Short mmCIF file of C-alpha atoms and ligand atoms in Angstrom, two decimals:
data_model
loop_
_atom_site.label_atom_id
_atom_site.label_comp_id
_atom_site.label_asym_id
_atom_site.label_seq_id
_atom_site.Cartn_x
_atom_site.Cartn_y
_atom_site.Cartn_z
CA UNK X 15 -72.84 163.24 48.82
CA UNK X 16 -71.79 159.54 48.64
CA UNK X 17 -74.79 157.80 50.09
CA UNK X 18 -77.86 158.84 48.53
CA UNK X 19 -79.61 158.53 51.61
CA UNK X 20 -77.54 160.53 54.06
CA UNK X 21 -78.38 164.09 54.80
CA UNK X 22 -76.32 166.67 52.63
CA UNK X 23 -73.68 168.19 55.21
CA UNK X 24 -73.84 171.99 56.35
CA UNK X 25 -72.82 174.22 52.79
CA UNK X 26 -70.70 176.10 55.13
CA UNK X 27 -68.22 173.19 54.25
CA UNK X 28 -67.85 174.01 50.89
CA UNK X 29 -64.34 174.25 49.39
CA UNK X 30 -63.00 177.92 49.61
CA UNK X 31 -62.87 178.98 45.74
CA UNK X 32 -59.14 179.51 45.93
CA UNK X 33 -58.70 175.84 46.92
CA UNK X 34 -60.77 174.96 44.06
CA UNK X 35 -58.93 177.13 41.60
CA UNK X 36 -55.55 175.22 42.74
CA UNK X 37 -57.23 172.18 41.96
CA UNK X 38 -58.76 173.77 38.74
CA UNK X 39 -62.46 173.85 39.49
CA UNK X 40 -64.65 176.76 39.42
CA UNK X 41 -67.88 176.26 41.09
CA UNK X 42 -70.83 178.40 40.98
CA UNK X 43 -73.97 178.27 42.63
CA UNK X 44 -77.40 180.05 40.90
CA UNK X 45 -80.37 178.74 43.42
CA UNK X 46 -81.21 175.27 42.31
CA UNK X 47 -78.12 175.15 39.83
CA UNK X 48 -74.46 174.60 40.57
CA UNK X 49 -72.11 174.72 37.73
CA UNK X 50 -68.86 173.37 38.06
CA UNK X 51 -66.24 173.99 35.28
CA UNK X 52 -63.08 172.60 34.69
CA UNK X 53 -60.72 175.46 34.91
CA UNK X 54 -57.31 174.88 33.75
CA UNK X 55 -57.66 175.90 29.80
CA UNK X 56 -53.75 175.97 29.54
CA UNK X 57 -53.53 172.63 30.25
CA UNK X 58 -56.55 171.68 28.68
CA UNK X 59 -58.65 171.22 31.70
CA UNK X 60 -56.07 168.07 32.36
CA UNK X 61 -57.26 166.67 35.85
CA UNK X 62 -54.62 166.17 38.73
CA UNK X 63 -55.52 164.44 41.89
CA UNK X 64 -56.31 167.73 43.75
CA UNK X 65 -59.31 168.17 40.46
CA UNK X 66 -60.95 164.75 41.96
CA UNK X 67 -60.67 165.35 45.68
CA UNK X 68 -62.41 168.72 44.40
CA UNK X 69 -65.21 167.71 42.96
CA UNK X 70 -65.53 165.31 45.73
CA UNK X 71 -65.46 168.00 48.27
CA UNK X 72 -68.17 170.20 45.92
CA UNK X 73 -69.98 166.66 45.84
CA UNK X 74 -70.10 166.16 50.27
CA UNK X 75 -70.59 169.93 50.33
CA UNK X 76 -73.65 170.37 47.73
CA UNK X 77 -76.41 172.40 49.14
CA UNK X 78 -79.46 170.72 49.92
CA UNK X 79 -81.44 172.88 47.55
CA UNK X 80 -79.58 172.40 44.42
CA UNK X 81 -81.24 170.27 41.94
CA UNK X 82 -79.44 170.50 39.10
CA UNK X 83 -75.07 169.96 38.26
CA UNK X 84 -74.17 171.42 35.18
CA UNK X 85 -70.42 169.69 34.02
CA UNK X 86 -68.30 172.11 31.42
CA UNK X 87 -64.52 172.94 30.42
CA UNK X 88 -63.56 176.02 30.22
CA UNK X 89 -61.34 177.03 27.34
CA UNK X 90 -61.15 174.96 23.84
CA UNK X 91 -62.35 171.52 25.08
CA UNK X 92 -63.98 169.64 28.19
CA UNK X 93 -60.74 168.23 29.48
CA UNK X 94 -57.60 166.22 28.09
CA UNK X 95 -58.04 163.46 30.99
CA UNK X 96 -55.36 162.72 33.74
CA UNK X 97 -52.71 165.57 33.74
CA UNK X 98 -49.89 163.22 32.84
CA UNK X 99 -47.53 164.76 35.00
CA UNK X 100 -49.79 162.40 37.95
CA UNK X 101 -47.73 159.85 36.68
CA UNK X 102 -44.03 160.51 36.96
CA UNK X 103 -44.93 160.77 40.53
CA UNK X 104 -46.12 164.65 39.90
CA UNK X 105 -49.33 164.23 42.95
CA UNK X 106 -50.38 164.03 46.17
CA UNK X 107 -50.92 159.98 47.31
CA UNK X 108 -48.93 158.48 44.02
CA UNK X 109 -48.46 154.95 44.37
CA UNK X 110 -47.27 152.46 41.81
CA UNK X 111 -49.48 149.81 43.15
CA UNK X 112 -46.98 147.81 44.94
CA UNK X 113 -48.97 148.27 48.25
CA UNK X 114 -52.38 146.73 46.93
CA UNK X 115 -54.47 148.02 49.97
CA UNK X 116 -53.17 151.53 50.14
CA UNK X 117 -53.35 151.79 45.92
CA UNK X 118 -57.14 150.52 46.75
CA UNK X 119 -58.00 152.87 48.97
CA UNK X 120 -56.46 155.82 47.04
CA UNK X 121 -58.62 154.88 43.90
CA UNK X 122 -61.81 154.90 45.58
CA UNK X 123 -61.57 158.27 47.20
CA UNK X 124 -60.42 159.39 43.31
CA UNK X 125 -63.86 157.73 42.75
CA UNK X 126 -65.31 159.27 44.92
CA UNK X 127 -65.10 162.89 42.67
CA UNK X 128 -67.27 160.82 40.42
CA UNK X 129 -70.03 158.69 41.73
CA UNK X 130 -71.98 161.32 44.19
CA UNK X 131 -73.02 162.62 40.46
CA UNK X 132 -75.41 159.87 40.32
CA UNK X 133 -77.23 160.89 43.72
CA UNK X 134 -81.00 160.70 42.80
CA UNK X 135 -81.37 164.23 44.58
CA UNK X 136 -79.66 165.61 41.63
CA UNK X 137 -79.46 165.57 37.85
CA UNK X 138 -76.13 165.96 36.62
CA UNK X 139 -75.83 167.47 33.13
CA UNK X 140 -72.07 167.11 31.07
CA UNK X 141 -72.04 170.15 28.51
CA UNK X 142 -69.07 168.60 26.21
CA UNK X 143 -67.05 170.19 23.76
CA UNK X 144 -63.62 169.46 21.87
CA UNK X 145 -61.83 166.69 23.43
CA UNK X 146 -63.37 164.30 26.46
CA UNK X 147 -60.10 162.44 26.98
CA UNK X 148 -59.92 159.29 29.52
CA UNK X 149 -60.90 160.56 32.69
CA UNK X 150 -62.53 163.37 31.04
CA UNK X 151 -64.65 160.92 29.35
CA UNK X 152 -65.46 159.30 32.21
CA UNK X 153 -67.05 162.56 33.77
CA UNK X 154 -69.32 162.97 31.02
CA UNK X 155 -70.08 159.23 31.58
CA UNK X 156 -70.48 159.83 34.95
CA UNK X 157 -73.02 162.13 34.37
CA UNK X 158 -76.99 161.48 33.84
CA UNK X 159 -76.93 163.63 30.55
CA UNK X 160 -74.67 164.45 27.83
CA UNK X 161 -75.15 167.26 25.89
CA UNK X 162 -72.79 167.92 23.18
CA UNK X 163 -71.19 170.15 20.90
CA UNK X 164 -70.82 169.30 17.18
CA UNK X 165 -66.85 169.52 17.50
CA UNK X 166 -66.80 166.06 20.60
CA UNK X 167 -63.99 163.71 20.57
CA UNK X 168 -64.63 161.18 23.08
CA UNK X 169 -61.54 159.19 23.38
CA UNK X 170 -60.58 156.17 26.03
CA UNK X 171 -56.89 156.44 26.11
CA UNK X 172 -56.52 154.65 29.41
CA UNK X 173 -55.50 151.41 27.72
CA UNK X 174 -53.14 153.17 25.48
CA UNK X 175 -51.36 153.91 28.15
CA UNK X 176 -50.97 150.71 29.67
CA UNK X 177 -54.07 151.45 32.01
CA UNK X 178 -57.71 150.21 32.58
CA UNK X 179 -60.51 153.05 32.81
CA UNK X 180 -60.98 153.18 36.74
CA UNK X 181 -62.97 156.21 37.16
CA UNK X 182 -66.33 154.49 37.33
CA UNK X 183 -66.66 154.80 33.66
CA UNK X 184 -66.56 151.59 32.48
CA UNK X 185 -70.39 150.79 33.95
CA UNK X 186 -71.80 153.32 32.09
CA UNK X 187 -70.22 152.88 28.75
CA UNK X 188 -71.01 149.43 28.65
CA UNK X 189 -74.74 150.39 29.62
CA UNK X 190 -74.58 152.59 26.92
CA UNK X 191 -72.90 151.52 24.43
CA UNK X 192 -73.13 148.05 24.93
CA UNK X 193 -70.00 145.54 25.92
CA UNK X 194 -68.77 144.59 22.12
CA UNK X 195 -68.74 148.16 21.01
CA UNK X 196 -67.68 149.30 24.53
CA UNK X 197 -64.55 146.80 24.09
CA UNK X 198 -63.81 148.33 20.49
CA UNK X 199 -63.78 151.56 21.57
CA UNK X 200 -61.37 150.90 24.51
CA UNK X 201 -59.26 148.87 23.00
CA UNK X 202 -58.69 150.78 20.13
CA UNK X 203 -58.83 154.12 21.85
CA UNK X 204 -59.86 155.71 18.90
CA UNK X 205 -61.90 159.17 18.69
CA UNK X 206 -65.33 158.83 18.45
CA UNK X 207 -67.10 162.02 16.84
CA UNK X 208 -70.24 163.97 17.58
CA UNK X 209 -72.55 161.80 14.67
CA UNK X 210 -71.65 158.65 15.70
CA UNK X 211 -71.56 159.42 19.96
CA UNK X 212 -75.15 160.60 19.40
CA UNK X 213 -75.98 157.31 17.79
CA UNK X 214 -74.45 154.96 19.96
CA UNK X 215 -76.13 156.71 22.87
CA UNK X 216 -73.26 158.75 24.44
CA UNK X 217 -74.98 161.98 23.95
CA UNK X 218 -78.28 162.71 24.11
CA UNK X 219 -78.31 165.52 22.26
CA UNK X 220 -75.60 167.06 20.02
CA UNK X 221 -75.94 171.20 19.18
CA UNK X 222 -73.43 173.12 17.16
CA UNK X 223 -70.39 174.75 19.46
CA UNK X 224 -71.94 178.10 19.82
CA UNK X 225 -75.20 177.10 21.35
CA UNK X 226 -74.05 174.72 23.78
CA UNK X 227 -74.61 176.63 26.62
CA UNK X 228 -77.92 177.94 25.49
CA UNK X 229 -78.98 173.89 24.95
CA UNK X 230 -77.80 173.08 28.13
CA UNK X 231 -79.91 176.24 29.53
CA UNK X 232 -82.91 174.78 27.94
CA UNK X 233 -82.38 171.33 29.50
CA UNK X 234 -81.81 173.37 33.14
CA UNK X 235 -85.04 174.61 32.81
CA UNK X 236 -86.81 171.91 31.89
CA UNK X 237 -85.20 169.76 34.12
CA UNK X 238 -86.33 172.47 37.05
CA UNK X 239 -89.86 172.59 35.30
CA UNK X 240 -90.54 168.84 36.92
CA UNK X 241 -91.83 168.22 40.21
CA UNK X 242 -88.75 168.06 42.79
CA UNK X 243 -89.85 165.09 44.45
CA UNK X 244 -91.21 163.13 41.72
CA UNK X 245 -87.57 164.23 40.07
CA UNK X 246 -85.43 162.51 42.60
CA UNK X 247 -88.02 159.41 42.87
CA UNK X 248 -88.04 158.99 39.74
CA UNK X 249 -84.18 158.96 39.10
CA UNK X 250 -84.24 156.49 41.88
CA UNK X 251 -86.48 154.20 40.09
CA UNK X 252 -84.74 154.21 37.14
CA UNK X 253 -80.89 153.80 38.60
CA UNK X 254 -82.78 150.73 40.09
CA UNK X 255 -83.99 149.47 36.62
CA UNK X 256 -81.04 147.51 34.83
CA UNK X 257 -80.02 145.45 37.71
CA UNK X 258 -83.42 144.57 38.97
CA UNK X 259 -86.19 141.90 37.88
CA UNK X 260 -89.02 142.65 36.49
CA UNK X 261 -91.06 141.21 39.36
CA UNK X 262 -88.66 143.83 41.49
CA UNK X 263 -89.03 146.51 39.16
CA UNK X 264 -93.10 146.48 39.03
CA UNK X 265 -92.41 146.60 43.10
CA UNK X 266 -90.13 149.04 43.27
CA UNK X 267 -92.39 151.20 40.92
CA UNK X 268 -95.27 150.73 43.32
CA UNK X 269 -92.75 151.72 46.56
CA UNK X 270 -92.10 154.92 44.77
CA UNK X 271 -95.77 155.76 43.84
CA UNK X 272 -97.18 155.04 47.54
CA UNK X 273 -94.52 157.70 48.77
CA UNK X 274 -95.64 160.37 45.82
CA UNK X 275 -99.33 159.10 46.64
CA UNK X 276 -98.46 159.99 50.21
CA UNK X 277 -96.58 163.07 49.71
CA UNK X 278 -99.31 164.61 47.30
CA UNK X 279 -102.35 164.02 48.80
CA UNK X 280 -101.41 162.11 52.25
CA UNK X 281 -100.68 165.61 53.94
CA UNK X 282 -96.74 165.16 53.33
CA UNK X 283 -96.32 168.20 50.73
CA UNK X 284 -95.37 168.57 47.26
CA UNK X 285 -91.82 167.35 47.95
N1 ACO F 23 -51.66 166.46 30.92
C1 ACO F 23 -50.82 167.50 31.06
N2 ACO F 23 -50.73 168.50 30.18
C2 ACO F 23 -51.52 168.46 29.10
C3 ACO F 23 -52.43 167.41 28.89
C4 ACO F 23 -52.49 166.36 29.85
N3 ACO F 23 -53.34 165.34 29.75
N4 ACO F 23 -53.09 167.63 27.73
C5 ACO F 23 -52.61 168.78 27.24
N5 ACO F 23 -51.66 169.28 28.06
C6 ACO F 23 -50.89 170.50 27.88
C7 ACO F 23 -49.87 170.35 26.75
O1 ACO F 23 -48.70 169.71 27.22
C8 ACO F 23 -49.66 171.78 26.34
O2 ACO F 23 -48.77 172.37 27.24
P1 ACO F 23 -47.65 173.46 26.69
O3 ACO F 23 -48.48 174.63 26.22
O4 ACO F 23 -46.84 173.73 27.92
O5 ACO F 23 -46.93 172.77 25.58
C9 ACO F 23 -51.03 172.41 26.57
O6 ACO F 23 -51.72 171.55 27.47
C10 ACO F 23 -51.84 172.50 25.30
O7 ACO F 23 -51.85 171.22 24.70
P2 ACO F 23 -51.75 171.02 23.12
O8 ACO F 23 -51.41 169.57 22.87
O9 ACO F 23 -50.84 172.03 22.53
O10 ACO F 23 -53.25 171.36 22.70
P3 ACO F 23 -54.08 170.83 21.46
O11 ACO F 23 -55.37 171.57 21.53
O12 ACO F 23 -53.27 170.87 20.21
O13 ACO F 23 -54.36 169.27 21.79
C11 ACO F 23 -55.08 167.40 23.12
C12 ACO F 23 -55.20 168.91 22.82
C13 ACO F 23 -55.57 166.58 21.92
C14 ACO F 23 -55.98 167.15 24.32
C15 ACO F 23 -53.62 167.01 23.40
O14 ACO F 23 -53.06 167.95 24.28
C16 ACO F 23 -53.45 165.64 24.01
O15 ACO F 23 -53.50 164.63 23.31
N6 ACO F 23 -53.22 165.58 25.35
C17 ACO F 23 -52.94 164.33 26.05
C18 ACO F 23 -54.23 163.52 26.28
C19 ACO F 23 -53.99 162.29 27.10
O16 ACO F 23 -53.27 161.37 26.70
N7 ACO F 23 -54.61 162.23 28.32
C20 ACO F 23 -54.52 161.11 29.20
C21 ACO F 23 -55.75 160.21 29.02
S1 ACO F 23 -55.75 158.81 30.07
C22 ACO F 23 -56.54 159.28 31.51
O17 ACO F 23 -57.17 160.32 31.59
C23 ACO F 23 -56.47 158.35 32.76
#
């Protein structure tokens, strides 16, 4: 689900669940809701390569009725980033870099586990508890909404490590939290808390631990509540908004309104 405007391949293509317990995902599907948890507790819902290829594969494989991706760890936090074993050589496609093209190449298709969570056909929700480590940040980043628990630590380790963040999440930090704080927070990879994420805009909305999932219910069924097509136009519309013009904005906003106009009362359905 890479190109927003490509039709969402047959579901029969979605990963068998034992291949996505291997790569410690869980996915499940409830009508217009798919729910994908990070599955490996024990390791602290640590990500290998095999985790991002997953969600890729979930992401190419999404069923075309499915509105909604709910993001959540399983076990006492969201996930303790890259499984640091990746780096002693420990997964599939390693490369120190030294081949430029192939190191490329191998990134994007990491990337690729991230970015189909912006696809305007969906709203992805992060439910976020305990520690969102470096790439585990940047899946919460990656998603539309944040919803939090009262016990977050977002941390971006990456370069602690010797590392840049290269899991699309630098985009939407910045756009968040914009690029002095954004530069603070990286290069100081220090733990930001529930109080302050909420007020630097990294969470929309923080809840205490035990009614996370009954928050991020709420927001599921609002979220449902809203007109499917104006949903996914309207997502559209905004994803559009930061790198437009105004003068392409106002346009943009009247593109999207002829084809509501048009669906609703043209003949073309509700959708
Ligand atoms: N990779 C591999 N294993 C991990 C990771 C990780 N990122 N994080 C935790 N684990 C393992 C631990 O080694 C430990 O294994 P063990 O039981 O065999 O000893 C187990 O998970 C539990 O970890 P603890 O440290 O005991 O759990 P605790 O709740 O006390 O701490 C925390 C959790 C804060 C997440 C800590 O484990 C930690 O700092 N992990 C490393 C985080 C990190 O540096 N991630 C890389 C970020 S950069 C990036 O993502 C690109």
């Amino acid at each position: 689900m890479t190109d927003a405007t490509a039709e969402r391949p047959d579901p029969a293509t979605i990963p068998a669940e034992a291949e996505l317990a291997e790569a410690g995902l869980r996915l499940e599907i409830d009508g217009a809701v798919a729910t994908v948890t990070l599955n490996r507790p024990e390791r602290r819902n640590a990500m290998t390569f095999a985790t991002w290829r997953g969600l890729a594969a979930i992401g190419r494989a999404l069923p075309s009725d499915v509105r909604v991706v709910v993001l959540r760890g399983e076990g006492p936090c969201f996930s303790a980033g890259i499984d640091l074993s990746m780096f002693s050589g420990g997964g599939e496609g390693f490369t120190d870099g030294r081949d430029a093209q192939a190191t490329d190449a191998f990134i994007a298709e990491l990337q690729q586990g991230y970015r189909w969570l912006r696809d305007p056909r969906i709203v992805s929700v992060a439910a976020v508890h305990g520690h969102a480590i470096g790439g585990g940040f940047q899946l919460a980043l990656a998603c539309d909404i944040r919803v939090v628990a009262d016990d977050v630590k977002f941390c971006m380790k990456e370069p602690a490590l010797g590392l840049v963040p290269d899991l699309t999440g630098t985009k939407p930090l910045v756009e968040a939290v914009g690029l002095s704080r954004a530069l603070e927070l990286c290069l100081t990879a220090r733990t930001v808390l529930a109080e302050e994420a909420s007020r630097l805009g990294l969470a929309e909305t923080v809840v205490p631990r035990d009614g996370l999932g009954a928050a991020v219910d709420e927001l599921v069924a609002a979220l449902l509540a809203v007109n499917p097509g104006a949903a996914v136009a309207t997502k559209r519309l905004l994803l559009e908004a930061p790198e437009n013009t105004l003068e392409q904005q106002c346009a943009a906003e009247r593109r999207e309104q002829i084809g509501r106009l048009r669906a609703m009362f043209g003949g073309g359905g509700s959708s």
